[in-house]
Coordinates of C-alpha atoms in Angstrom, one line a residue:
M394 CA 0.2 0.1 -0.1
F395 CA 1.5 3.6 -0.4
L396 CA 0.2 6.6 0.1
S397 CA 2.3 9.0 -1.3
V398 CA 2.8 11.8 1.4
F399 CA 1.9 14.5 -0.6
D400 CA -1.5 12.9 -1.5
L401 CA -1.3 13.2 3.1
F402 CA -0.1 16.9 3.1
K403 CA -1.4 18.9 1.0
I404 CA -1.4 22.8 -0.1
G405 CA -4.8 24.1 -0.7
I406 CA -7.2 26.4 0.9
G407 CA -9.4 26.5 4.4
P408 CA -12.2 26.0 4.9
S409 CA -12.3 22.4 4.6
S410 CA -10.2 19.2 2.6
S411 CA -14.0 17.0 2.2
H412 CA -16.2 19.8 1.3
T413 CA -14.1 22.6 -0.2
M414 CA -11.2 21.1 -1.6
G415 CA -12.9 17.9 -2.7
P416 CA -15.8 19.7 -4.6
M417 CA -13.4 22.1 -6.2
T418 CA -11.4 19.2 -7.6
G419 CA -14.3 17.2 -8.2
A420 CA -15.7 19.7 -10.1
A421 CA -11.9 19.7 -11.7
M422 CA -12.1 16.5 -12.7
F423 CA -15.6 17.2 -14.5
L424 CA -14.3 19.6 -16.7
D425 CA -11.5 17.0 -17.8
A426 CA -14.4 14.4 -18.3
V427 CA -16.5 17.0 -20.4
A428 CA -13.1 17.9 -22.4
A429 CA -13.1 14.2 -24.0
L430 CA -16.9 15.3 -25.9
P431 CA -16.9 15.0 -29.6
E432 CA -18.5 18.2 -29.4
P433 CA -18.8 20.8 -26.3
P434 CA -21.8 21.1 -24.0
D435 CA -24.5 24.5 -23.6
R436 CA -25.0 24.1 -19.8
I437 CA -23.7 22.3 -16.9
S438 CA -25.0 21.6 -13.3
A439 CA -24.2 20.2 -10.5
S440 CA -25.8 18.9 -6.9
L441 CA -24.0 18.6 -3.7
H442 CA -25.8 15.7 -1.8
G443 CA -25.0 14.2 2.1
S444 CA -23.5 15.8 4.4
L445 CA -21.7 18.3 1.9
A446 CA -25.6 19.2 1.2
F447 CA -26.2 19.7 4.8
T448 CA -23.0 21.6 5.4
G449 CA -21.9 23.4 2.4
V450 CA -22.9 26.3 2.9
G451 CA -20.8 26.6 6.2
H452 CA -17.9 25.2 4.5
A453 CA -18.3 27.2 1.0
S454 CA -19.0 24.0 -0.6
D455 CA -21.1 26.2 -3.6
R456 CA -17.8 28.2 -4.2
A457 CA -15.2 25.4 -4.7
V458 CA -17.2 24.8 -7.1
I459 CA -18.1 27.7 -8.7
L460 CA -14.5 28.0 -8.3
G461 CA -13.7 25.5 -10.1
L462 CA -15.9 24.6 -12.5
A463 CA -14.0 28.1 -14.3
G464 CA -10.7 26.9 -13.7
E465 CA -9.0 27.4 -10.1
R466 CA -7.5 24.4 -8.5
P467 CA -7.2 24.3 -4.6
E468 CA -3.4 24.3 -4.5
T469 CA -3.1 27.5 -6.7
V470 CA -6.1 29.6 -6.1
D471 CA -5.1 33.0 -4.8
P472 CA -7.7 33.3 -1.8
E473 CA -7.4 37.0 -2.6
R474 CA -9.2 36.9 -5.5
M475 CA -12.0 33.8 -4.9
E476 CA -14.7 36.4 -4.2
A477 CA -13.9 38.2 -7.4
I478 CA -14.5 34.9 -9.2
T479 CA -17.0 33.8 -7.8
A480 CA -18.8 38.0 -8.2
K481 CA -18.6 37.1 -11.6
V482 CA -20.0 33.9 -12.6
R483 CA -23.3 35.3 -10.6
A484 CA -23.3 38.0 -12.6
S485 CA -22.3 36.5 -15.7
G486 CA -24.3 33.1 -15.8
R487 CA -21.0 31.7 -16.9
V488 CA -18.3 29.9 -16.8
T489 CA -15.1 30.2 -19.1
P490 CA -12.1 28.0 -17.1
P491 CA -8.8 27.7 -19.7
G492 CA -8.6 25.0 -22.3
H493 CA -12.9 25.5 -23.0
A494 CA -15.6 27.4 -24.9
G495 CA -17.7 28.4 -21.1
F496 CA -20.9 27.0 -20.9
D497 CA -24.2 28.4 -19.1
F498 CA -23.7 28.0 -15.4
V499 CA -26.9 29.9 -13.0
P500 CA -25.3 29.0 -10.0
D501 CA -28.8 29.8 -7.8
R502 CA -30.2 27.4 -10.6
D503 CA -27.5 25.3 -11.9
L504 CA -26.3 24.5 -8.4
V505 CA -28.2 22.6 -6.4
L506 CA -27.8 21.4 -2.1
D507 CA -29.6 18.4 -2.0
R508 CA -30.4 17.0 2.0
K509 CA -33.0 14.8 0.7
V510 CA -30.9 12.5 -1.3
T511 CA -27.9 10.9 0.2
L512 CA -25.6 9.3 -2.3
P513 CA -24.9 6.0 -1.9
G514 CA -21.6 5.3 -2.4
H515 CA -20.4 8.1 0.7
P516 CA -21.5 10.5 2.6
N517 CA -20.6 13.2 0.7
G518 CA -21.0 12.8 -3.0
M519 CA -21.6 15.2 -6.1
I520 CA -23.0 14.7 -8.9
F521 CA -22.3 16.9 -11.9
C522 CA -24.1 17.3 -15.8
A523 CA -23.5 18.7 -19.4
H524 CA -26.4 19.7 -21.6
D525 CA -27.3 21.0 -24.7
A526 CA -30.2 20.9 -26.3
T527 CA -31.2 17.1 -26.1
G528 CA -31.0 16.5 -22.9
I529 CA -27.4 15.0 -19.8
R530 CA -24.4 14.6 -21.7
L531 CA -22.4 13.6 -19.5
R532 CA -23.8 12.8 -15.7
K533 CA -20.8 11.9 -13.0
V534 CA -20.3 11.2 -9.7
Y535 CA -17.8 12.1 -7.4
Y536 CA -16.4 11.4 -3.7
S537 CA -15.0 13.8 -1.6
I538 CA -14.1 10.6 0.4
G539 CA -11.4 13.0 3.6
G540 CA -8.7 14.6 3.0
G541 CA -8.9 16.5 -0.6
F542 CA -9.3 13.0 -1.3
V543 CA -11.8 12.9 -4.5
V544 CA -12.4 8.8 -6.3
A545 CA -14.8 8.4 -9.2
E546 CA -18.5 6.3 -8.4
E547 CA -17.2 3.5 -10.9
D548 CA -13.4 3.4 -9.3
M549 CA -15.5 3.0 -5.6
N550 CA -15.1 -0.4 -5.9
E551 CA -11.5 -0.6 -7.2
I552 CA -10.4 0.7 -4.9
A553 CA -12.0 -1.8 -2.5
K554 CA -10.7 -5.1 -4.6
L555 CA -7.0 -2.6 -4.7
A556 CA -6.4 -4.3 -0.4
P557 CA -6.2 -8.0 -0.9
I558 CA -3.1 -7.0 -3.4
A559 CA -1.8 -4.3 -1.7
N560 CA 1.4 -5.1 -1.0
H561 CA 2.3 -5.8 -5.6
D562 CA 2.8 -2.1 -5.0
P563 CA 6.3 -1.0 -6.5
V564 CA 7.6 0.1 -3.6
P565 CA 10.2 -1.6 -0.9
Y566 CA 8.0 -1.0 2.0
P567 CA 4.4 -1.4 0.8
F568 CA 3.0 -1.9 4.7
T569 CA -0.4 -2.2 5.0
T570 CA -0.8 -2.4 9.3
A571 CA 1.1 -0.9 11.5
A572 CA 2.4 -4.4 12.7
E573 CA 3.9 -4.5 9.2
M574 CA 5.5 -1.5 8.7
L575 CA 7.5 -2.9 12.3
R576 CA 8.3 -5.4 10.8
M577 CA 9.7 -4.6 8.1
A578 CA 11.3 -2.2 9.9
A579 CA 13.1 -4.9 12.6
E580 CA 13.7 -6.9 8.5
S581 CA 16.1 -4.0 7.3
G582 CA 17.2 -1.5 9.6
L583 CA 15.8 1.1 8.8
S584 CA 14.1 3.8 11.3
I585 CA 9.7 4.5 9.2
A586 CA 11.1 7.8 7.6
E587 CA 14.0 6.2 6.2
M588 CA 11.3 3.1 4.6
K589 CA 9.0 6.6 4.1
R590 CA 11.7 8.0 2.2
R591 CA 12.6 5.5 0.8
N592 CA 8.7 4.5 -0.9
E593 CA 8.6 7.9 -1.2
T594 CA 12.3 7.7 -4.1
V595 CA 10.8 4.9 -6.1
F596 CA 9.3 8.0 -8.1
I597 CA 10.5 11.3 -7.5
S598 CA 14.1 11.6 -6.7
P599 CA 15.5 12.5 -3.4
A600 CA 16.4 16.2 -3.8
E601 CA 12.8 16.7 -4.9
L602 CA 11.0 15.3 -2.1
D603 CA 13.2 17.4 0.6
A604 CA 11.7 20.9 -1.4
R605 CA 8.4 19.3 -2.0
L606 CA 8.8 19.0 2.1
D607 CA 10.8 21.9 3.3
E608 CA 7.9 23.5 0.2
V609 CA 5.1 21.5 3.3
A610 CA 6.8 22.5 6.1
A611 CA 6.9 26.6 5.0
V612 CA 3.9 26.6 4.2
M613 CA 2.9 25.2 7.9
H614 CA 5.3 28.1 9.6
G615 CA 3.6 30.4 6.5
C616 CA 0.1 29.5 7.6
I617 CA 1.2 30.3 11.9
D618 CA 2.8 33.2 11.2
R619 CA -0.5 35.2 9.4
G620 CA -2.3 33.4 11.4
L621 CA -0.9 35.2 14.7
S622 CA -0.4 38.1 13.1
Q623 CA -4.5 39.2 12.7
D624 CA -7.7 40.0 14.3
G625 CA -11.2 40.5 14.0
T626 CA -14.2 38.3 13.2
L627 CA -14.0 34.4 10.9
P628 CA -16.7 35.2 9.1
G629 CA -19.7 32.8 8.6
G630 CA -22.4 34.7 10.8
L631 CA -21.2 33.6 14.2
K632 CA -19.2 36.5 15.5
V633 CA -16.5 34.4 16.2
A634 CA -13.2 36.3 16.8
R635 CA -10.4 35.5 16.4
R636 CA -7.9 34.4 19.3
A637 CA -4.9 33.4 18.5
R638 CA -3.1 37.0 18.0
M639 CA -4.5 38.0 21.8
L640 CA -3.5 34.8 23.6
H641 CA 0.2 35.0 21.7
D642 CA 0.5 38.5 22.2
K643 CA -0.5 37.5 26.3
L644 CA 2.6 34.9 26.5
V645 CA 5.1 37.6 24.9
E646 CA 4.1 40.4 26.9
D647 CA 4.5 37.6 30.0
S648 CA 8.1 36.1 29.2
R649 CA 9.0 39.7 29.5
R650 CA 8.0 40.1 32.8
S651 CA 9.8 37.4 33.1
L652 CA 6.3 35.5 35.4
P653 CA 6.7 31.6 35.7
N654 CA 4.4 29.7 33.9
P655 CA 4.7 25.9 34.1
L656 CA 1.7 25.5 30.9
L657 CA 4.5 27.4 29.0
A658 CA 4.7 24.7 26.8
N659 CA 0.7 23.7 26.8
D660 CA 0.3 27.7 25.9
W661 CA 2.5 28.0 23.2
L662 CA 1.2 25.0 21.3
A663 CA -2.5 26.3 21.4
V664 CA -1.1 28.9 20.5
F665 CA 0.3 27.2 17.1
A666 CA -2.3 25.1 16.5
M667 CA -5.3 28.1 16.3
A668 CA -3.4 29.9 14.2
V669 CA -3.6 27.5 11.8
N670 CA -7.5 26.8 11.6
E671 CA -8.1 30.5 11.5
E672 CA -6.9 31.0 9.3
N673 CA -8.5 27.4 7.6
A674 CA -11.7 28.7 8.3
A675 CA -10.8 32.1 7.1
G676 CA -10.4 30.6 4.0
G677 CA -6.8 30.4 3.8
R678 CA -4.0 29.2 2.6
V679 CA -3.4 26.2 4.4
V680 CA -2.2 22.2 4.1
T681 CA -4.2 19.4 4.4
A682 CA -2.5 17.5 7.3
P683 CA -4.3 15.4 6.5
T684 CA -7.0 17.1 6.8
N685 CA -7.9 20.7 7.1
G686 CA -10.0 20.3 10.2
A687 CA -7.4 19.3 11.7
A688 CA -5.0 21.8 10.9
G689 CA -3.5 23.4 12.4
V690 CA -2.4 19.8 14.7
I691 CA 1.2 18.7 12.9
P692 CA 1.7 22.8 12.8
A693 CA 1.6 22.7 16.2
V694 CA 4.1 19.9 17.1
L695 CA 6.2 20.7 14.1
R696 CA 7.0 24.1 16.0
Y697 CA 7.0 22.8 18.8
I698 CA 9.8 20.9 17.4
R699 CA 11.5 24.5 16.4
D700 CA 10.7 26.5 19.2
I701 CA 9.8 24.9 22.5
H702 CA 11.7 21.9 22.0
P703 CA 14.3 22.3 19.8
A704 CA 17.3 19.5 20.9
T705 CA 14.5 17.7 18.4
A706 CA 15.8 19.4 15.3
A707 CA 18.4 17.0 14.5
G708 CA 16.0 14.3 13.9
E709 CA 17.2 10.5 13.7
S710 CA 20.1 9.0 11.6
G711 CA 21.1 12.5 10.2
E712 CA 17.1 13.5 9.6
S713 CA 16.2 17.1 8.9
G714 CA 13.6 16.8 12.1
H715 CA 10.5 18.7 9.9
R716 CA 11.4 16.2 6.9
C717 CA 11.5 13.5 10.0
F718 CA 8.9 14.6 11.6
L719 CA 7.0 14.7 8.3
L720 CA 7.8 12.1 7.2
T721 CA 7.2 9.6 10.2
A722 CA 3.9 11.0 10.1
A723 CA 2.4 10.6 6.7
A724 CA 3.6 7.2 7.4
I725 CA 1.2 6.9 10.6
G726 CA -1.3 8.6 8.0
G727 CA -1.9 6.8 5.4
I728 CA -2.0 3.2 7.9
I729 CA -5.1 4.9 9.5
K730 CA -6.4 6.3 5.9
H731 CA -5.6 2.4 4.5
N732 CA -8.0 0.6 7.3
A733 CA -10.3 3.2 9.0
S734 CA -11.3 6.9 7.5
I735 CA -9.5 10.3 7.8
S736 CA -13.2 11.6 6.9
G737 CA -15.5 13.6 9.2
A738 CA -18.3 12.5 6.7
E739 CA -17.8 9.7 7.6
V740 CA -16.1 8.4 11.1
G741 CA -16.4 11.6 13.4
C742 CA -13.5 13.7 14.7
Q743 CA -11.8 10.5 15.4
G744 CA -10.8 10.6 12.3
E745 CA -9.7 14.0 11.7
I746 CA -8.8 15.3 15.0
G747 CA -8.0 11.8 16.0
S748 CA -5.8 10.8 13.1
A749 CA -3.9 14.8 12.9
S750 CA -2.5 13.8 16.9
A751 CA -1.6 9.9 16.4
M752 CA 0.3 10.8 13.0
A753 CA 1.7 14.0 15.0
A754 CA 3.1 12.2 18.1
A755 CA 4.1 9.2 16.0
G756 CA 6.8 12.4 14.1
L757 CA 7.9 14.0 16.9
A758 CA 8.4 10.1 19.0
A759 CA 10.7 10.3 15.8
V760 CA 12.4 13.3 16.5
M761 CA 12.7 12.4 20.3
G762 CA 15.3 9.5 19.4
G763 CA 11.9 6.9 19.4
T764 CA 12.9 3.9 18.1
P765 CA 9.7 2.4 16.0
E766 CA 8.2 0.3 18.6
Q767 CA 7.7 3.6 20.6
I768 CA 7.0 5.5 17.6
E769 CA 3.7 3.2 16.9
N770 CA 2.6 3.8 20.3
A771 CA 3.2 7.6 20.6
A772 CA 0.4 7.1 17.5
E773 CA -1.6 4.9 19.7
I774 CA -1.9 6.8 22.1
A775 CA -2.8 9.8 20.7
L776 CA -5.7 8.3 18.7
E777 CA -6.5 6.3 22.2
H778 CA -7.6 9.0 23.7
H779 CA -9.8 10.8 20.2
L780 CA -12.1 7.2 19.7
G781 CA -15.5 8.4 19.6
M782 CA -14.9 12.4 18.8
T783 CA -17.9 13.1 17.6
C784 CA -18.0 15.9 14.4
D785 CA -20.6 18.4 15.1
P786 CA -19.8 22.2 13.8
I787 CA -21.9 25.0 15.2
G788 CA -23.8 26.7 11.9
G789 CA -22.1 24.2 9.5
L790 CA -18.2 25.9 10.0
V791 CA -14.7 25.1 10.4
Q792 CA -14.7 26.8 14.1
V793 CA -16.6 25.6 17.1
P794 CA -15.8 23.1 18.9
C795 CA -13.3 22.9 15.7
I796 CA -9.6 25.0 16.3
E797 CA -10.4 24.5 21.1
R798 CA -9.8 20.4 19.2
N799 CA -7.4 21.8 17.2
A800 CA -5.3 22.9 20.2
F801 CA -6.6 20.1 22.6
G802 CA -4.9 17.1 19.7
A803 CA -1.5 19.3 19.5
V804 CA -1.4 19.2 23.1
K805 CA -2.9 15.4 23.6
A806 CA 0.5 14.6 20.7
V807 CA 2.8 15.9 22.5
T808 CA 1.8 14.6 25.9
A809 CA 2.2 10.9 23.7
A810 CA 5.4 11.2 22.3
S811 CA 6.9 12.3 25.6
M812 CA 5.3 8.8 27.4
A813 CA 5.6 7.0 24.4
C814 CA 9.9 7.9 24.8
K815 CA 9.6 6.9 27.9
S816 CA 9.4 4.2 27.8
D817 CA 10.5 0.5 26.9
G818 CA 7.6 0.5 23.4
R819 CA 6.1 -2.7 25.3
H820 CA 2.1 -2.0 25.3
F821 CA -1.4 -3.2 25.8
V822 CA -3.2 -2.5 22.4
P823 CA -1.5 -2.3 19.5
L824 CA -2.7 0.7 17.4
D825 CA -3.9 -1.8 14.6
A826 CA -5.9 -2.2 16.9
C827 CA -7.0 0.3 18.0
I828 CA -8.3 1.8 13.9
S829 CA -9.8 -1.7 13.9
T830 CA -11.5 0.4 17.0
M831 CA -11.9 4.3 15.6
R832 CA -13.0 2.5 11.8
Q833 CA -15.5 0.0 14.0
T834 CA -17.0 2.9 16.2
G835 CA -17.8 5.1 13.2
I836 CA -19.8 2.8 11.2
D837 CA -21.5 2.6 14.1
M838 CA -21.5 6.2 15.2
S839 CA -25.1 7.8 14.4
E840 CA -25.6 10.2 11.8
K841 CA -26.2 13.0 12.9
Y842 CA -22.5 13.6 14.7
K843 CA -20.9 13.0 11.4
E844 CA -20.5 16.3 9.7
T845 CA -24.3 17.0 9.4
S846 CA -24.5 19.5 12.3
L847 CA -28.0 17.4 12.9
G848 CA -27.0 16.4 16.6
G849 CA -23.9 17.1 18.8
L850 CA -23.5 20.8 20.0
A851 CA -24.4 21.9 16.2
V852 CA -28.2 21.9 18.1
S853 CA -27.3 22.1 22.1
L854 CA -26.6 25.7 21.7
P855 CA -30.2 27.4 23.6
E856 CA -32.0 29.8 21.4
C857 CA -31.2 34.1 22.1

């Protein structure tokens, strides 16, 4: 089984990888299918289903579809131009993506958030249609399956079919489970990061791998920096105030006054994580890690390594700290995605914050010099204590409780890594068992607690 580090760490925009980046990507995939038609259609329409419909406006899913049909991509769209692009489409009733002649597309008519029909393949379903005078020329169904991954309906069954032959992947260390990962590490004498590096360099050069890892780390740090420089109110109608800058300034002032703070590391982790997720909520540039809703956990721990715990900066086996951290985190994230889910709409927030915390804990344990067994233990501790967490965003916005949950996920990750690295790696619950439990818990969880805003905190606030 091979999932690239860059499948899990995608540079994109907020507020949601599944609900913003996914629909934008789905629209782009549909345009590719339209380009293959012998004659171009006159009009395009789209409908969003399941969780995408219930929380689509809060997640800017409607805007994402418009941007995607206009030819924009999550990794390259300018956040400062998004509103102007969507306003132009709404005013003209047309989209003119590069390479196409242009199509009629009136969002108020041609973009439907269908809360009545849930598509069978996944809670995040999308239908795109191309029309001409004779009717529908092309109909495509796509599913946004978490972390910005989008799969066409016809490929959903193929994903399941590939699982039994995953060990045939053309990489030297095709581990599909944590048990296989530990066995391969023991047999090869390599660290988890080194095995992941050798898998990645089957497809890209070592220099390109390092450059792209450096870019991911730089975007993560840049997102923290932007979040710490901003204040005001987040968009969406809840009138949630940005707090990261204020908390940061208080910490800096306390430091200048030499005030004792036994919780200093935790406070900084919270500030770093909140800065990222406030940027995400504002639709800014973020890295899915492994999703947008959980985008603050891993950058917060990465900044912790740089600023709070610099002794970890060298990493294991000479690998630079941030590269070792990201490679190890991606190894754990790939196992979780392969055997369970990173989608809040599929398994609740345990699949988002829980997965991010496990990935961050593993990465930190690696740069702290942990053994593969200690790294696996760190991931299990972090994930175990997120089991059962629901996804219940108030108003469908990735703000409450999502921003603070990232702060706590980062704190749990550091605690888990510390606990694991102080032990010998032997522990009671294997990571694989914890992942399996998360999957089954997600299956058993009521749909109203899985990113629909139909239960939990989303419906528990008293009327004002």
